XYZ file of C-alpha atoms in Angstrom:
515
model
C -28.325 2.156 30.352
C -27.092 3.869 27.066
C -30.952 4.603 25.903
C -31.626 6.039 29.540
C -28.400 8.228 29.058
C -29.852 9.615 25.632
C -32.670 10.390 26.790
C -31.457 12.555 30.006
C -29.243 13.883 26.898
C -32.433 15.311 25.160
C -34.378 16.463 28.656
C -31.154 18.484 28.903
C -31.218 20.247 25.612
C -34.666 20.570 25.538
C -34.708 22.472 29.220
C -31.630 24.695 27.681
C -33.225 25.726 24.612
C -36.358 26.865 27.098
C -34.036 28.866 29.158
C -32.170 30.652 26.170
C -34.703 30.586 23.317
C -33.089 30.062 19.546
C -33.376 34.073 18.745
C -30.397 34.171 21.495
C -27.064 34.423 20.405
C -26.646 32.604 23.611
C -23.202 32.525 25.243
C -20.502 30.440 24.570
C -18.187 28.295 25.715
C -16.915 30.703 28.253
C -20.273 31.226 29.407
C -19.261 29.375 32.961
C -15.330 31.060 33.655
C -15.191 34.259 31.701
C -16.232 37.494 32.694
C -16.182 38.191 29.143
C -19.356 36.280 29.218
C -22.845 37.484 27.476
C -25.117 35.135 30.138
C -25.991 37.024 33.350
C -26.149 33.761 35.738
C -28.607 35.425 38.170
C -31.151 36.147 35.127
C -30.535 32.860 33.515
C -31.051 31.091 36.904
C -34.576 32.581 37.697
C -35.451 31.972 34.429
C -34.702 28.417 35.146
C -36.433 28.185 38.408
C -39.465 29.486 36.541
C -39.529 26.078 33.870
C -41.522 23.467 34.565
C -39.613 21.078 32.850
C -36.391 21.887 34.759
C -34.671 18.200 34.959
C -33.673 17.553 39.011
C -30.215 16.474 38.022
C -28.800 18.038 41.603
C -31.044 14.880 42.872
C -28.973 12.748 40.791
C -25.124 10.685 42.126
C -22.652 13.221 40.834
C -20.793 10.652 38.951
C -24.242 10.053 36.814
C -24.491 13.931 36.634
C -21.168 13.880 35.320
C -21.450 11.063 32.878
C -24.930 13.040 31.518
C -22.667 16.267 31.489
C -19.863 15.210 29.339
C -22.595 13.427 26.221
C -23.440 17.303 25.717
C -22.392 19.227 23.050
C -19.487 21.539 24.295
C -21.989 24.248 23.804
C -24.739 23.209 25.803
C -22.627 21.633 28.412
C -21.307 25.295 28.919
C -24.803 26.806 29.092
C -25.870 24.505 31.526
C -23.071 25.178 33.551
C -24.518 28.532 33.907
C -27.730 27.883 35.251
C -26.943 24.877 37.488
C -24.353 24.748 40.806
C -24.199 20.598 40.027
C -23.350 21.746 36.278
C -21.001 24.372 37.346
C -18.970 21.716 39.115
C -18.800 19.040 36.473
C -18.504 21.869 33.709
C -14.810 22.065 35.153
C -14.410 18.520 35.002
C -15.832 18.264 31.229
C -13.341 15.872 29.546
C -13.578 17.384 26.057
C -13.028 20.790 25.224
C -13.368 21.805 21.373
C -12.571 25.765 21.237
C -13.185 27.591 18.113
C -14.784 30.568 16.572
C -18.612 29.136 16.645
C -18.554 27.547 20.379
C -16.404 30.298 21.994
C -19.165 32.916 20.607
C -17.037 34.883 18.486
C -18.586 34.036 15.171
C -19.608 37.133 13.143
C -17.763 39.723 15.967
C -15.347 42.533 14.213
C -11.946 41.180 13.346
C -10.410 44.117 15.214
C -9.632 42.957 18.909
C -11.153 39.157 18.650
C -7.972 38.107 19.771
C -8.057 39.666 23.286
C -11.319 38.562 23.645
C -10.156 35.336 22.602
C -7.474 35.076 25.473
C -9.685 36.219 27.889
C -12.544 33.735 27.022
C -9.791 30.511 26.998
C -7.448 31.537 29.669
C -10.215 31.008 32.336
C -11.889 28.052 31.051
C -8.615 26.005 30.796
C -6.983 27.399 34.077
C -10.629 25.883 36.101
C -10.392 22.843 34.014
C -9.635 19.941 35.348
C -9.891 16.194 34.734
C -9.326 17.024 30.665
C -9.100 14.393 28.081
C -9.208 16.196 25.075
C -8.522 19.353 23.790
C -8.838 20.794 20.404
C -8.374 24.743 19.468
C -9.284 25.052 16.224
C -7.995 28.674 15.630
C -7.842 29.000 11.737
C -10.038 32.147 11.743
C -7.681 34.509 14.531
C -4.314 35.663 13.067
C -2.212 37.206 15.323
C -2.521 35.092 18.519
C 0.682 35.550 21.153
C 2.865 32.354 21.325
C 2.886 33.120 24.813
C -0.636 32.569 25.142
C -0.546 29.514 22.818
C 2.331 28.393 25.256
C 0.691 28.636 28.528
C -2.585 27.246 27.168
C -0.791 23.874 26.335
C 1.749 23.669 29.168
C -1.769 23.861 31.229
C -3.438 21.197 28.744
C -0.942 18.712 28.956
C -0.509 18.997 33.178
C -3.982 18.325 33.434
C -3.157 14.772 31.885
C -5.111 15.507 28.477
C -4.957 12.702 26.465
C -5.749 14.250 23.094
C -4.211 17.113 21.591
C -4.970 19.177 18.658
C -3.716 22.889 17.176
C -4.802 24.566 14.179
C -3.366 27.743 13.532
C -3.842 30.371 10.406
C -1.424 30.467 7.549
C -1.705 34.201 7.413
C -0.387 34.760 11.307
C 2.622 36.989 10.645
C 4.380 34.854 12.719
C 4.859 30.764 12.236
C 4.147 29.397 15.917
C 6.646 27.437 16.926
C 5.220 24.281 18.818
C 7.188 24.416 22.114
C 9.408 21.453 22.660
C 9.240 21.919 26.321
C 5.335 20.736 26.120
C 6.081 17.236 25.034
C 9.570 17.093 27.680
C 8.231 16.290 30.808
C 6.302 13.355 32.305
C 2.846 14.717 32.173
C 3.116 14.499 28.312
C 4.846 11.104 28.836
C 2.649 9.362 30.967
C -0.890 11.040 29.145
C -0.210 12.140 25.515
C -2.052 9.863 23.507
C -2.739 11.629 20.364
C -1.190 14.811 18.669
C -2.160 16.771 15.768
C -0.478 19.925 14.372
C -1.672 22.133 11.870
C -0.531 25.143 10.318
C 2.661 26.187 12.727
C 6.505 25.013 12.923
C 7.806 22.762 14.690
C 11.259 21.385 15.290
C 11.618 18.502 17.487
C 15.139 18.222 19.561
C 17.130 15.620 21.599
C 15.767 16.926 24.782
C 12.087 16.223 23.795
C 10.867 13.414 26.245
C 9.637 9.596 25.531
C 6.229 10.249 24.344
C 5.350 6.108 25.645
C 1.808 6.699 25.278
C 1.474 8.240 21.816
C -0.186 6.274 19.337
C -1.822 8.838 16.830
C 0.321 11.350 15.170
C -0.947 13.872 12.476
C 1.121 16.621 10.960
C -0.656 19.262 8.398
C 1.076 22.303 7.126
C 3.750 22.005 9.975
C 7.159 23.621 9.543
C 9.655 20.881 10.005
C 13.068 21.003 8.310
C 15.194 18.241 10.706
C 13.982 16.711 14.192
C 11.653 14.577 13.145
C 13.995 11.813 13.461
C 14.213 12.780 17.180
C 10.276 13.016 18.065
C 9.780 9.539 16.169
C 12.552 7.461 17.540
C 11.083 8.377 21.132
C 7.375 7.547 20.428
C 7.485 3.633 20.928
C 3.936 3.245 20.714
C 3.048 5.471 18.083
C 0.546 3.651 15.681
C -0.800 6.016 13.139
C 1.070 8.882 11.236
C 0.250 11.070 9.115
C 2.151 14.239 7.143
C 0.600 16.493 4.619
C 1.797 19.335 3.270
C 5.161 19.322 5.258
C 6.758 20.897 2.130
C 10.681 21.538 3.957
C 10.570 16.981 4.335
C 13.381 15.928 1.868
C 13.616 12.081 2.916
C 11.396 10.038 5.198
C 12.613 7.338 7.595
C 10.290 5.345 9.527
C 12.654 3.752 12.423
C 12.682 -0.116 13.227
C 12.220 1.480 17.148
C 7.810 2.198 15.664
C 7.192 -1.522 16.824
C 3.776 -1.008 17.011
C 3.177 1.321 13.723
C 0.605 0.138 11.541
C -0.571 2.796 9.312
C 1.350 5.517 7.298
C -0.120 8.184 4.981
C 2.085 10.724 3.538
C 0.287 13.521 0.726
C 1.543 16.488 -0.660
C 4.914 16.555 0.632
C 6.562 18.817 -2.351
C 10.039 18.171 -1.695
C 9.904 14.880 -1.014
C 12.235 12.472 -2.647
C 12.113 8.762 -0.624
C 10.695 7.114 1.832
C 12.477 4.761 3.763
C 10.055 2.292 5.710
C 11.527 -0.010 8.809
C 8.765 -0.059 10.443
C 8.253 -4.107 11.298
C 3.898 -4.135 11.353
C 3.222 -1.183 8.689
C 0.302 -2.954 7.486
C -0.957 0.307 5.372
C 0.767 2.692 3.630
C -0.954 5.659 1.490
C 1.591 7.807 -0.754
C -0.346 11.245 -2.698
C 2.020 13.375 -4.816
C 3.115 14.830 -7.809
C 6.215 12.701 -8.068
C 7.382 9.162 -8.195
C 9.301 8.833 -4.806
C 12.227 6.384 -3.770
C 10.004 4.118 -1.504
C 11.869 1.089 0.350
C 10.632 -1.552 2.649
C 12.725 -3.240 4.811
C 10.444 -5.584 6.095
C 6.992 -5.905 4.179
C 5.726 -9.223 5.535
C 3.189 -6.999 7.299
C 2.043 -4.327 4.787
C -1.478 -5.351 3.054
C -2.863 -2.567 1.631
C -1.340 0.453 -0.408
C -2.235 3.445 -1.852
C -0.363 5.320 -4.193
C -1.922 8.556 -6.072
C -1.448 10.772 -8.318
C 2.065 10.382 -9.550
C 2.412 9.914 -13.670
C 2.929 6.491 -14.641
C 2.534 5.078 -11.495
C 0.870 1.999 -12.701
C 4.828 1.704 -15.018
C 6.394 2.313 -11.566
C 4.126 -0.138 -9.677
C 4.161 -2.888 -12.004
C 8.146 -2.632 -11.963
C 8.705 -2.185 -8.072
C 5.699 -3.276 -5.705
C 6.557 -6.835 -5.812
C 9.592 -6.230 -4.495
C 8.869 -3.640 -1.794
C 4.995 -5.131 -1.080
C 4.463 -8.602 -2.143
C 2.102 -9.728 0.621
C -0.184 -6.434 -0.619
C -3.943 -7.519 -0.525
C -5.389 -4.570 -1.200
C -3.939 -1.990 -3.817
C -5.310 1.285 -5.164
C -3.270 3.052 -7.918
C -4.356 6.324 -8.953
C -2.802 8.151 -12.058
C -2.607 11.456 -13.778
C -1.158 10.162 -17.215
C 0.384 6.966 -18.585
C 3.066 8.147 -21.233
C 4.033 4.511 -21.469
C 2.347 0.966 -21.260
C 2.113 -1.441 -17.855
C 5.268 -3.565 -18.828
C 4.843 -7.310 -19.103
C 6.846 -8.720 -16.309
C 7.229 -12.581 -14.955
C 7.600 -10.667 -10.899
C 4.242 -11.690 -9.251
C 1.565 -10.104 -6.401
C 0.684 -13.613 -4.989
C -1.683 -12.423 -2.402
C -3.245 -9.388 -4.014
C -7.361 -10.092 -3.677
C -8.436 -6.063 -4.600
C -6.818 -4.078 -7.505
C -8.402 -0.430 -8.202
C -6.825 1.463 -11.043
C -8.138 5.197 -11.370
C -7.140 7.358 -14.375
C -7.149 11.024 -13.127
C -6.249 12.597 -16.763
C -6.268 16.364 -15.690
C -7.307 17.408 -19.081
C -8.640 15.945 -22.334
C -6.825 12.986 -23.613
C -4.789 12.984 -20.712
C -3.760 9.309 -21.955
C -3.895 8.981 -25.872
C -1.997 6.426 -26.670
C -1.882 4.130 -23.626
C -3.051 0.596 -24.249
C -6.035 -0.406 -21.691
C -4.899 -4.417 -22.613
C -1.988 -3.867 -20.957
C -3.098 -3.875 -17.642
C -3.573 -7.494 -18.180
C -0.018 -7.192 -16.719
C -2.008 -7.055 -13.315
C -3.868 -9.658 -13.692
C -1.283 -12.035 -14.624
C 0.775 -11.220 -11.718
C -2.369 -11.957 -9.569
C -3.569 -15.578 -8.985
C -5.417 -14.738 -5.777
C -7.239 -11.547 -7.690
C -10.762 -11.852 -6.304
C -11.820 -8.084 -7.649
C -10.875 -5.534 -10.140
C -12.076 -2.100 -10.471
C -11.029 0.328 -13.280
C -12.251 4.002 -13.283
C -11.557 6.349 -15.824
C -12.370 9.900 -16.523
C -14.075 11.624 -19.188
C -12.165 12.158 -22.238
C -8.973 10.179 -21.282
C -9.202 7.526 -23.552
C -8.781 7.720 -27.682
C -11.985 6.877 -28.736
C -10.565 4.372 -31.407
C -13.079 3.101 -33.864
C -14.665 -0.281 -32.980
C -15.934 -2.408 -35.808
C -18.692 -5.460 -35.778
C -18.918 -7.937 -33.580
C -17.586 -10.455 -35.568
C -13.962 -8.899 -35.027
C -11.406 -11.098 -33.772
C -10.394 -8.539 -31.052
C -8.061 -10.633 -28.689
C -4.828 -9.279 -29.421
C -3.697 -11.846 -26.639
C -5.203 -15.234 -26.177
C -5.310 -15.795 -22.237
C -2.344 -17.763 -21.185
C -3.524 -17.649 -17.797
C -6.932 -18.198 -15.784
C -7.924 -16.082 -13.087
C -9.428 -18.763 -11.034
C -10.321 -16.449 -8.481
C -11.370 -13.116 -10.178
C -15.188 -12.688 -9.507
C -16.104 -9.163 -9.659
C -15.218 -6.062 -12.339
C -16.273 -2.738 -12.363
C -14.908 -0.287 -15.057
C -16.275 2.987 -14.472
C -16.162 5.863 -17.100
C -16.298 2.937 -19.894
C -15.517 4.315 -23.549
C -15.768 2.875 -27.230
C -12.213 2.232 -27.008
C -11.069 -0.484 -28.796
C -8.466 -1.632 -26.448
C -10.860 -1.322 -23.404
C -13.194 -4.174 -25.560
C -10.020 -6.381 -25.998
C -9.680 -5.948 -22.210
C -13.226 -7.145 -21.724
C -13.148 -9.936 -23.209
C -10.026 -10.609 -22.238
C -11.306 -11.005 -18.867
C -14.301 -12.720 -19.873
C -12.728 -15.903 -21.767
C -10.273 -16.314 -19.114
C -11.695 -15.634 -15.681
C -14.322 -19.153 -15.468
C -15.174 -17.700 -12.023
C -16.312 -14.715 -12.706
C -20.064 -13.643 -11.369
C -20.774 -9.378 -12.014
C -19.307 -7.177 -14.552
C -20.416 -3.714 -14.800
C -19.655 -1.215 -17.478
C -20.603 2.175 -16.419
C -20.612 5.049 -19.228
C -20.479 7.941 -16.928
C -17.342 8.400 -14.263
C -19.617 8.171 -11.425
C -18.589 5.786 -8.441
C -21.711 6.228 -7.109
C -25.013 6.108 -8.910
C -27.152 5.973 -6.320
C -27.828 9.611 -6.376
C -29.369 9.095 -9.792
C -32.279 7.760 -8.400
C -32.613 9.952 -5.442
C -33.243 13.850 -5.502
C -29.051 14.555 -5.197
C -27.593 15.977 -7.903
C -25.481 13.291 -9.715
C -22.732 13.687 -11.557
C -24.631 13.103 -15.049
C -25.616 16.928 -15.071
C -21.624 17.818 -15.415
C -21.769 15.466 -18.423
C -21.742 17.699 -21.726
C -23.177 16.935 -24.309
C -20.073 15.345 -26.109
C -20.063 13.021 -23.132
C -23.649 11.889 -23.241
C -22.861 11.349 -26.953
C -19.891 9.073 -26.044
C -21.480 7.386 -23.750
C -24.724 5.971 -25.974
C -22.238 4.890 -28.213
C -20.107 2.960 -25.753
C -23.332 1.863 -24.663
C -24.412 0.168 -27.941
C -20.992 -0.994 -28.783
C -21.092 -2.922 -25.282
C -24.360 -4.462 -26.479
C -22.612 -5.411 -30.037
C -19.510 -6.327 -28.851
C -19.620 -7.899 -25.626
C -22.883 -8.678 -24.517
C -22.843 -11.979 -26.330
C -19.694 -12.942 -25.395
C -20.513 -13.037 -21.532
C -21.515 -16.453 -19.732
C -25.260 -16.928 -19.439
C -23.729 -16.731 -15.496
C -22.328 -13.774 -15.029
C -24.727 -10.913 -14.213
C -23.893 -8.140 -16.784
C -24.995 -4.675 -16.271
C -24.501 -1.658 -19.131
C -24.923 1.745 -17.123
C -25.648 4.899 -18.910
C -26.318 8.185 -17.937
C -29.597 8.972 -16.130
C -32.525 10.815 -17.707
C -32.028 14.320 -16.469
């Protein structure tokens, strides 16, 4: 059924692109409401009657001419409402409505007076519409849209029982939008609401704003929001994804016990931010991106799995200290720093179930981390008996390139007091002829007796596929003082490792391509 539904898809776009050729502008998405419109229906129509190809979908049951309807593009699905009565009708019931610059036909029109053509393009489409599930008006590109407008097009979004909801608004309006309360108050947004995101406008959520019992997905991006939050989050039971980025007026974060069903937090960007207070019961991820260490708290983290936390300095200091006390069940955690001023402490507090540790350095400029010792992220391992993989990236330049003498050096600072039973893959990315990143080699290699790949990659790419494919890889940002670097971490790999590895582990030495 699927296969025969693709292919009525094609018939479809291939009969539209007969009836307005590619050299067309076309019309857009208010081809079918607006009198704004560029397509002259009468026109269009003969020139339809006059195709051979023309599909009989009038022949077809309306709910199947629906169905066919709503797998078109928003573009073509507007088109064809313009040359078809059957179309016409189920154009008004089309469940997803994206409207932007490109598919309401005013890419590449004069600045001057888009926005009135803009209102009266939308205002007929969504006062026809009916039977909406989503709607998303992307309007980055128009700047001085009336909130009454706005308004009215999302009190008549939301009483049509849409489901999903999404508003993007430019930076540069000279007016922040305020996201009406009112919109979210009543039952229609109760009973249908099922996803909401916000970008670019203000909003400040009240007492009055109504139990949002359907919401499950809640993104916030460049949204205005000094206090309320408290209010829209305490009333959205079900909510089960949120994100907040660049909601720079946030101070401190609470998470309410009342998010039952939350399982995934992401927070980025957030300049004022100071702590995050999590009560949420089933958080199972949680992804922090900053410039600062935050006050994070847990208060129940039987639940949370994986975590995220990037960019801060000396996060791996700050995780090493605190995440077994806020996240000890974590499975899955991926630190990401931009410098290490200090080394990971050596502490007896354990991860017991952590299976996936990946450590990024993100030095922002040359010798971001000088003098931090890479043998002390043994730290990690020790506190992980379950550790099943461990990848370690590191960009160009971070590292002191210590020297590295023969391979008869006795370079195990520490002799493994533990065995990583469990540890069977390592990746270090961006691998230097540091000496401390050799001790950490073979550290890993005399005491993890289950160990079956490690790869030492000279170049910083995660992915070096596109070497041997006609992409551009990252190899051609290499300089030459990198490629340099790299042959010689490259031969002091072969010197000073190679023979130390098991006869079965496979052992791969990457360099960079041949450009």
């Amino acid at each position: 059924m699927g296969f025969a539904f693709d292919a009525a898809v094609r018939t479809t776009q291939r009969w539209l692109q007969q009836v307005f050729p590619p050299a067309d502008s076309g019309p857009a998405t208010s081809s079918a409401d607006s009198n704004a419109t560029t397509c002259k229906q009468d026109d269009v129509s003969q020139a339809a009657k006059n195709t051979r190809q023309e599909p009989m979908f009038e022949e077809l049951p309306e709910d199947i001419r629906y169905h066919i309807h709503s797998l078109l593009p928003v573009q073509d699905a507007a088109r064809a409402a313009c040359v078809s009565h059957g179309f016409l009708r189920s154009w008004r019931c089309y469940p997803n409505l994206t409207l932007n610059e490109r598919t309401l036909g005013l890419a590449g029109k004069k600045i001057k007076g888009r926005e009135i053509d803009l209102i009266c393009i939308v205002d007929p489409i969504l006062k026809n519409h009916s039977g909406l599930k989503a709607l998303k008006l992307d309007l980055l590109p128009f700047n001085n849209i009336s909130a009454s407008c706005l308004d009215r097009w999302l009190h008549t979004a939301v009483h049509s029982g849409v489901k999903e909801l999404s508003l993007a608004l430019s930076s540069h309006s000279e007016e922040s939008y305020n996201f009406p309360c009112s919109v979210l108050s009543g039952e229609a947004a109760a009973s249908s609401i099922q996803s909401l995101y916000l970008f670019g406008c203000a909003f400040h959520p009240t007492e009055t704003i109504g139990h949002l019992r359907r919401l499950k997905i809640l993104h916030l991006s460049c949204v205005h929001i000094t206090e309320g939050l408290e209010h829209l989050l305490s009333k959205s039971f079900a909510l089960e994804e949120l994100e907040i980025f660049k909601c720079s007026n946030i101070i401190c974060l609470t998470i309410p016990c009342t998010l039952q069903q939350l399982k995934f937090l992401k927070v980025a960007w957030c300049q004022v931010l100071q702590a995050v207070e999590i009560n949420a019961p089933k958080l199972s991820s949680f992804y922090y991106c900053g410039t600062a260490l935050l006050g994070i708290s847990v208060g129940d983290s039987s639940q949370l799995k994986d975590v995220h936390l990037v960019h801060p300095p000396c996060i791996l200091y700050y995780a090493r200290a605190r995440l077994p006390s806020i996240a000890r069940n974590v499975k899955s955690l991926t630190l990401a720093s931009c410098g290490e001023n200090v080394n990971t402490p050596m502490l007896l507090s354990k991860l017991p179930r952590l299976k996936k540790l990946d450590i990024r350095l993100l030095g922002l400029e040359p010798a971001f981390y000088p003098h931090y010792d890479a043998l002390s992220l043994i730290s990690f391992l020790q506190a992980s008996p379950a550790l099943d993989s461990f990848i370690l990236r590191i960009n160009q330049d971070d590292m002191c390139h210590d020297s590295v003498v023969g391979d008869d050096y006795v370079y195990l600072r520490k002799k493994p007091e533990f065995r990583h039973e469990h540890l069977r893959q390592v990746i270090i990315t961006g691998f230097r002829a540091s000496k401390s990143l050799v001790e950490l080699v073979i550290y890993i290699l005399e005491s993890a007796p289950s160990l079956e790949s490690l790869k030492l990659d000279t170049t910083d790419s995660d992915d070096r596929s596109s070497c041997t494919s006609r992409k551009p890889c990252r190899c051609l940002w290499m300089t030459k003082s990198n490629v340099a670097d790299a042959h010689v971490a490259m031969e002091v790999a072969g010197r000073c490792i190679a023979s130390r590895v098991p006869s079965g582990v496979e052992f791969k030495v990457l360099g960079p391509c041949k450009l």
